[in-house]
Each structure stands twice: as C-alpha cells, then as structure tokens.
Amino acid sequence: MTPPRKAAKPNLYAELIEEIFFKAHQAGATRVPFEREDLDKAATERGVRLPKNLGDTIYSFKYRNSLPDSILQTAPDGLQWAIYSVGRAKYEFRLERPLSIEPRANQLVVKIPDATPEIIQAHALGDEQALLAKVRYNRLVDVFLGITASSLQNHLRTTVKNIGQIEIDELYVGLDRHGCQYVIPVQAKGGKDKHGRQQTEQDIACCREKFPGLVCRPVSAQFINANKIAMFELAMQDDEIKIVSEEHYELVSSASITADDLALYAGRRKV
C-alpha cells in the first residue's frame, strides 16, 4: 500500500516573516520595526530551522517576492506593505503606495547594432549579469540619457546613513556637452526580480551622500526578451518615485536596420 503523501510544508521564509510581522504589528500602525536577530526568535517560536542564508530571507521579500497574503491583507485600500532597511541589521515593514514600473506594450522599439561580444553572450551567468553586460557593451546608458557615461563599479556594496548596507547593481559617471557631471545608479531586472521603490530611493540616498557634487539620474533596465531591453529614467518627486522617460531598445545585426527604420528615428530627433 502506498503511504499517504505528506502535506507540503509552508514556505520557510514566509513562516518567519509572518511570525515577525504579527508579533509586532498593531492596528493602525504604518511602520513595524524589527531586527535581523528577530529571525532567530521567529524560528524558535515556529519550531523551524533557520535558513542557511539568513539575509536572503529578508532580501527575497524586499526585491523578488511579494509578502505573504496574510500580511498584505492587513494593509488599507490603496496601500501595501514593504520591507525597508533603516540601519545596520535593522528593518521595518512600511506602508506605501504601490509602484508599478512595467514596459509599455505599445512603446516604439529602437533598433541598436548589437556590440555585445559573443563570448560574453555565451558565458554570462544569470539574467542580471547578462543584462548589465548588454547595457554596458552597447552603451545604452549613453544612448538613453544623451550623455557620455562610463561604468565606475558594478555590484557596489556600501553603507548609507540611516539605511545601512545597500548594493547598487552598476554605477556610472557621466558628462554632458556643457560640462555637467552625473552619477547614474542602474538597476538591472531580470528573471523574477521586480523594480522597487526602495532600491531607487536607496540609490538616490547613496549618490547624494557619496557624490554630492554630481547630478543623480537613476536608471532601471529590464529584459523584455533576450535582445530587447526597456530603459527607464526615474526621479523622486513629492516623496514618490516617478518615471521621467522610457525607451525600448532591440539589439540586432546592422543589416537588420532598414532605411525606413533610420527615417523613423530621424523624425524623432529633437532639434
């Protein structure tokens, strides 16, 4: 006789984050603080083992996955809960308006001659690395923002006052025709990763602290498919993240760019 199948265990990350939230949440609260060590306490309360990568529990809900429905359902209409860093090993659940940054389906696509080395395409590890490489080798930051930009560092890990440790996917510095200098933090979104308000806010805070003399122009890049990339310039206005501009680029062979394509792009050029 085949033994009955065991019921699937609830997601371990979800169990821990639920325990932390409901232990501290009070009706009407807009912020619920907690610390990294609360994961240990939550594991003891639930009688489960701690994940091997403790930090990934929090990271996953900040950038990859939605919080459990049990937590989301406590948010008032028009708001949602998100996890923010507020210091070294310190965090808080915070109520905020939802932010949706999705490539527009009817956006014009600009064809760009693909300059990505084939060896890079063959060996890039993961969607994010592949996306950053294609943005870099095809100078899409320069093309998108209309400035000359150079990659300063990728996967920059640093600390920011009142936030704690952050990581910027790639950081560029740039220059325009008038001599104005810029710092451009780039988010790269591939796979299940989503554009997040807090990552942009953290990037802006970092640039203001580390590069006070440069103009900060945050950019997000997202794969639409393997050769099509959506680029967004973002800005902070009235404590909200706004989309300044959006362009879609398709990396193709030079022979795939027709005279009609070039005529169309010439018509878009601002005098």
CSV table of C-alpha atoms in Angstrom, one decimal:
chain,number,residue,atom,x,y,z
A,1,MET,CA,0.0,0.0,0.0
A,2,THR,CA,1.4,3.4,-1.0
A,3,PRO,CA,1.8,5.6,2.1
A,4,PRO,CA,-0.1,8.9,2.1
A,5,ARG,CA,1.8,11.9,0.9
A,6,LYS,CA,2.9,14.3,3.5
A,7,ALA,CA,1.3,17.8,3.3
A,8,ALA,CA,3.7,20.3,1.8
A,9,LYS,CA,5.4,22.4,4.3
A,10,PRO,CA,4.6,26.2,4.3
A,11,ASN,CA,7.4,28.3,2.7
A,12,LEU,CA,10.1,28.7,5.4
A,13,TYR,CA,10.8,32.3,4.5
A,14,ALA,CA,7.0,33.1,4.7
A,15,GLU,CA,6.7,31.4,8.1
A,16,LEU,CA,9.5,33.5,9.6
A,17,ILE,CA,8.4,36.8,8.1
A,18,GLU,CA,4.8,36.3,9.2
A,19,GLU,CA,5.9,35.5,12.8
A,20,ILE,CA,8.0,38.7,12.9
A,21,PHE,CA,5.2,40.9,11.5
A,22,PHE,CA,2.3,39.7,13.6
A,23,LYS,CA,4.4,39.6,16.7
A,24,ALA,CA,4.9,43.4,16.5
A,25,HIS,CA,2.1,44.7,14.3
A,26,GLN,CA,-0.6,46.8,16.0
A,27,ALA,CA,-3.9,48.0,14.4
A,28,GLY,CA,-3.4,51.4,12.7
A,29,ALA,CA,0.4,51.1,12.5
A,30,THR,CA,2.1,52.4,9.4
A,31,ARG,CA,5.6,51.1,10.3
A,32,VAL,CA,6.6,47.9,12.1
A,33,PRO,CA,10.2,47.8,13.1
A,34,PHE,CA,12.3,44.6,13.5
A,35,GLU,CA,15.9,43.5,13.6
A,36,ARG,CA,17.8,40.7,12.0
A,37,GLU,CA,18.1,38.8,15.3
A,38,ASP,CA,14.3,38.5,15.3
A,39,LEU,CA,14.6,35.8,12.6
A,40,ASP,CA,16.2,33.6,15.3
A,41,LYS,CA,13.4,34.3,17.7
A,42,ALA,CA,10.8,33.6,15.0
A,43,ALA,CA,12.4,30.3,14.1
A,44,THR,CA,12.3,29.3,17.8
A,45,GLU,CA,8.6,30.3,18.1
A,46,ARG,CA,7.6,28.3,14.9
A,47,GLY,CA,9.9,25.4,15.8
A,48,VAL,CA,11.6,25.5,12.4
A,49,ARG,CA,15.3,25.6,11.4
A,50,LEU,CA,16.9,28.9,10.3
A,51,PRO,CA,17.7,29.2,6.6
A,52,LYS,CA,21.4,28.7,5.7
A,53,ASN,CA,21.4,32.1,4.0
A,54,LEU,CA,19.7,34.2,6.7
A,55,GLY,CA,20.0,37.5,4.8
A,56,ASP,CA,18.2,36.1,1.8
A,57,THR,CA,15.0,35.7,3.9
A,58,ILE,CA,14.7,39.5,4.0
A,59,TYR,CA,16.2,40.2,0.6
A,60,SER,CA,13.7,37.9,-1.1
A,61,PHE,CA,10.8,39.9,0.2
A,62,LYS,CA,12.4,43.2,-0.5
A,63,TYR,CA,13.3,42.6,-4.1
A,64,ARG,CA,12.0,39.3,-5.5
A,65,ASN,CA,8.8,38.1,-4.0
A,66,SER,CA,5.5,39.5,-2.6
A,67,LEU,CA,5.0,39.4,1.1
A,68,PRO,CA,2.6,36.6,2.3
A,69,ASP,CA,-1.1,37.3,1.7
A,70,SER,CA,-1.7,37.2,5.5
A,71,ILE,CA,0.4,40.4,5.8
A,72,LEU,CA,-0.8,42.1,2.6
A,73,GLN,CA,-4.4,41.8,3.7
A,74,THR,CA,-3.8,44.0,6.8
A,75,ALA,CA,-2.9,47.0,4.5
A,76,PRO,CA,-5.6,49.6,4.0
A,77,ASP,CA,-7.1,50.0,0.5
A,78,GLY,CA,-4.6,51.7,-1.9
A,79,LEU,CA,-1.5,50.8,0.2
A,80,GLN,CA,0.8,47.9,0.5
A,81,TRP,CA,3.4,46.7,3.0
A,82,ALA,CA,7.1,46.6,2.0
A,83,ILE,CA,10.3,45.9,3.9
A,84,TYR,CA,12.9,48.7,4.2
A,85,SER,CA,16.4,48.8,5.7
A,86,VAL,CA,16.7,51.5,8.4
A,87,GLY,CA,20.2,50.8,9.8
A,88,ARG,CA,22.7,48.1,10.2
A,89,ALA,CA,20.7,44.8,10.7
A,90,LYS,CA,17.6,46.9,11.3
A,91,TYR,CA,14.5,46.9,9.2
A,92,GLU,CA,10.8,47.9,9.2
A,93,PHE,CA,7.7,47.0,7.4
A,94,ARG,CA,6.3,50.2,5.9
A,95,LEU,CA,3.0,51.1,4.3
A,96,GLU,CA,3.4,52.7,0.9
A,97,ARG,CA,1.5,53.3,-2.3
A,98,PRO,CA,2.1,50.5,-4.9
A,99,LEU,CA,4.7,51.3,-7.6
A,100,SER,CA,4.3,49.7,-11.0
A,101,ILE,CA,7.2,50.0,-13.5
A,102,GLU,CA,6.4,47.8,-16.4
A,103,PRO,CA,7.4,48.1,-20.0
A,104,ARG,CA,4.6,49.7,-22.1
A,105,ALA,CA,3.2,47.2,-24.7
A,106,ASN,CA,2.8,49.9,-27.4
A,107,GLN,CA,6.2,51.6,-26.9
A,108,LEU,CA,8.3,52.3,-30.1
A,109,VAL,CA,11.3,49.9,-30.3
A,110,VAL,CA,14.6,51.4,-31.4
A,111,LYS,CA,17.0,49.0,-33.1
A,112,ILE,CA,20.6,49.2,-32.0
A,113,PRO,CA,23.6,47.4,-33.7
A,114,ASP,CA,24.5,44.7,-31.2
A,115,ALA,CA,28.0,45.3,-30.0
A,116,THR,CA,27.9,42.6,-27.3
A,117,PRO,CA,31.0,40.2,-27.7
A,118,GLU,CA,29.8,36.7,-28.5
A,119,ILE,CA,32.0,35.2,-25.8
A,120,ILE,CA,30.1,37.4,-23.2
A,121,GLN,CA,26.8,36.3,-24.5
A,122,ALA,CA,27.9,32.7,-24.3
A,123,HIS,CA,29.2,32.8,-20.7
A,124,ALA,CA,27.1,35.5,-18.8
A,125,LEU,CA,25.9,34.0,-15.5
A,126,GLY,CA,22.2,34.8,-14.9
A,127,ASP,CA,19.8,37.3,-16.3
A,128,GLU,CA,21.1,40.2,-14.3
A,129,GLN,CA,24.7,39.8,-15.3
A,130,ALA,CA,23.7,39.3,-19.0
A,131,LEU,CA,21.5,42.5,-18.8
A,132,LEU,CA,24.3,44.6,-17.3
A,133,ALA,CA,26.8,43.4,-19.8
A,134,LYS,CA,24.5,44.2,-22.8
A,135,VAL,CA,23.7,47.7,-21.4
A,136,ARG,CA,27.5,48.3,-20.9
A,137,TYR,CA,28.8,47.0,-24.2
A,138,ASN,CA,26.1,48.7,-26.2
A,139,ARG,CA,26.5,52.0,-24.3
A,140,LEU,CA,22.7,52.1,-23.7
A,141,VAL,CA,23.1,54.5,-20.7
A,142,ASP,CA,24.8,57.0,-23.1
A,143,VAL,CA,22.2,56.4,-25.8
A,144,PHE,CA,19.3,56.6,-23.4
A,145,LEU,CA,20.4,59.7,-21.4
A,146,GLY,CA,22.2,61.5,-24.2
A,147,ILE,CA,25.4,61.9,-22.3
A,148,THR,CA,28.9,60.2,-22.3
A,149,ALA,CA,28.9,57.7,-19.4
A,150,SER,CA,31.4,55.3,-18.1
A,151,SER,CA,31.0,52.4,-15.7
A,152,LEU,CA,32.6,53.2,-12.4
A,153,GLN,CA,31.8,50.0,-10.5
A,154,ASN,CA,29.3,47.1,-10.6
A,155,HIS,CA,27.7,45.5,-7.6
A,156,LEU,CA,28.8,48.3,-5.4
A,157,ARG,CA,28.2,47.4,-1.7
A,158,THR,CA,28.4,50.3,0.7
A,159,THR,CA,26.6,51.8,3.7
A,160,VAL,CA,24.3,54.8,3.8
A,161,LYS,CA,23.4,56.8,6.8
A,162,ASN,CA,20.0,55.8,8.4
A,163,ILE,CA,19.7,52.9,5.9
A,164,GLY,CA,22.6,50.6,6.4
A,165,GLN,CA,24.2,48.4,3.8
A,166,ILE,CA,23.0,48.6,0.2
A,167,GLU,CA,24.1,47.3,-3.2
A,168,ILE,CA,23.9,49.2,-6.5
A,169,ASP,CA,23.8,46.9,-9.5
A,170,GLU,CA,26.1,49.1,-11.5
A,171,LEU,CA,27.2,52.7,-11.0
A,172,TYR,CA,28.1,55.0,-13.9
A,173,VAL,CA,29.5,58.5,-14.0
A,174,GLY,CA,28.9,60.8,-17.0
A,175,LEU,CA,29.4,64.1,-18.6
A,176,ASP,CA,27.3,66.2,-21.0
A,177,ARG,CA,28.3,68.8,-23.6
A,178,HIS,CA,28.1,71.6,-21.1
A,179,GLY,CA,30.5,70.0,-18.6
A,180,CYS,CA,27.7,69.0,-16.2
A,181,GLN,CA,28.7,65.8,-14.4
A,182,TYR,CA,26.3,63.0,-13.4
A,183,VAL,CA,26.2,59.8,-11.3
A,184,ILE,CA,23.9,57.1,-12.7
A,185,PRO,CA,22.9,54.2,-10.5
A,186,VAL,CA,21.5,51.4,-12.6
A,187,GLN,CA,19.1,48.7,-11.5
A,188,ALA,CA,19.1,45.6,-13.6
A,189,LYS,CA,15.9,43.5,-13.5
A,190,GLY,CA,15.8,40.0,-15.0
A,191,GLY,CA,14.0,36.8,-14.1
A,192,LYS,CA,11.6,37.3,-11.2
A,193,ASP,CA,13.1,40.5,-9.9
A,194,LYS,CA,10.8,43.5,-9.8
A,195,HIS,CA,11.5,47.2,-10.0
A,196,GLY,CA,11.3,48.5,-6.4
A,197,ARG,CA,10.6,51.9,-4.9
A,198,GLN,CA,13.1,51.3,-2.1
A,199,GLN,CA,16.0,50.3,-4.3
A,200,THR,CA,15.7,53.6,-6.2
A,201,GLU,CA,15.3,55.5,-3.0
A,202,GLN,CA,18.4,53.9,-1.6
A,203,ASP,CA,20.4,54.5,-4.8
A,204,ILE,CA,19.4,58.2,-4.7
A,205,ALA,CA,20.3,58.5,-1.0
A,206,CYS,CA,23.7,56.8,-1.7
A,207,CYS,CA,24.5,59.2,-4.5
A,208,ARG,CA,23.6,62.2,-2.5
A,209,GLU,CA,25.8,61.1,0.3
A,210,LYS,CA,28.8,59.8,-1.7
A,211,PHE,CA,28.7,62.2,-4.7
A,212,PRO,CA,27.1,65.4,-3.5
A,213,GLY,CA,28.6,67.5,-6.4
A,214,LEU,CA,27.1,65.3,-9.2
A,215,VAL,CA,23.6,65.2,-10.6
A,216,CYS,CA,21.9,61.9,-9.8
A,217,ARG,CA,19.9,60.2,-12.6
A,218,PRO,CA,18.7,56.8,-11.6
A,219,VAL,CA,18.1,54.3,-14.4
A,220,SER,CA,16.3,50.9,-14.4
A,221,ALA,CA,16.9,48.4,-17.1
A,222,GLN,CA,14.7,45.3,-17.8
A,223,PHE,CA,14.7,42.5,-20.2
A,224,ILE,CA,11.6,42.3,-22.4
A,225,ASN,CA,13.2,39.3,-24.1
A,226,ALA,CA,16.8,38.1,-24.7
A,227,ASN,CA,17.6,41.0,-27.1
A,228,LYS,CA,15.0,43.6,-26.2
A,229,ILE,CA,15.6,45.9,-23.3
A,230,ALA,CA,13.4,48.5,-21.6
A,231,MET,CA,15.2,51.5,-20.1
A,232,PHE,CA,13.6,53.8,-17.5
A,233,GLU,CA,14.9,57.1,-16.0
A,234,LEU,CA,13.4,57.6,-12.6
A,235,ALA,CA,13.3,60.6,-10.2
A,236,MET,CA,11.9,61.5,-6.8
A,237,GLN,CA,9.1,64.0,-6.7
A,238,ASP,CA,7.0,64.8,-3.6
A,239,ASP,CA,8.5,61.7,-1.9
A,240,GLU,CA,7.3,59.5,-4.8
A,241,ILE,CA,9.3,57.7,-7.4
A,242,LYS,CA,8.2,58.9,-10.9
A,243,ILE,CA,9.1,57.7,-14.4
A,244,VAL,CA,10.9,60.5,-16.3
A,245,SER,CA,11.2,58.7,-19.6
A,246,GLU,CA,11.1,55.2,-21.1
A,247,GLU,CA,12.7,53.8,-24.2
A,248,HIS,CA,12.8,50.2,-25.6
A,249,TYR,CA,15.9,49.0,-27.5
A,250,GLU,CA,16.4,45.9,-29.6
A,251,LEU,CA,19.9,44.6,-30.2
A,252,VAL,CA,20.2,43.4,-33.8
A,253,SER,CA,22.7,43.0,-36.6
A,254,SER,CA,23.4,46.1,-38.5
A,255,ALA,CA,21.9,44.6,-41.6
A,256,SER,CA,18.5,44.4,-39.8
A,257,ILE,CA,18.3,48.2,-39.5
A,258,THR,CA,16.4,49.4,-42.6
A,259,ALA,CA,16.3,52.8,-44.3
A,260,ASP,CA,12.7,53.1,-43.1
A,261,ASP,CA,13.9,52.5,-39.5
A,262,LEU,CA,16.5,55.2,-39.9
A,263,ALA,CA,14.0,57.6,-41.4
A,264,LEU,CA,11.6,57.0,-38.4
A,265,TYR,CA,14.4,57.6,-35.9
A,266,ALA,CA,15.5,60.8,-37.7
A,267,GLY,CA,11.9,62.1,-37.3
A,268,ARG,CA,12.1,61.6,-33.6
A,269,ARG,CA,15.2,63.7,-33.2
A,270,LYS,CA,14.8,66.8,-31.2
A,271,VAL,CA,16.3,69.9,-32.8
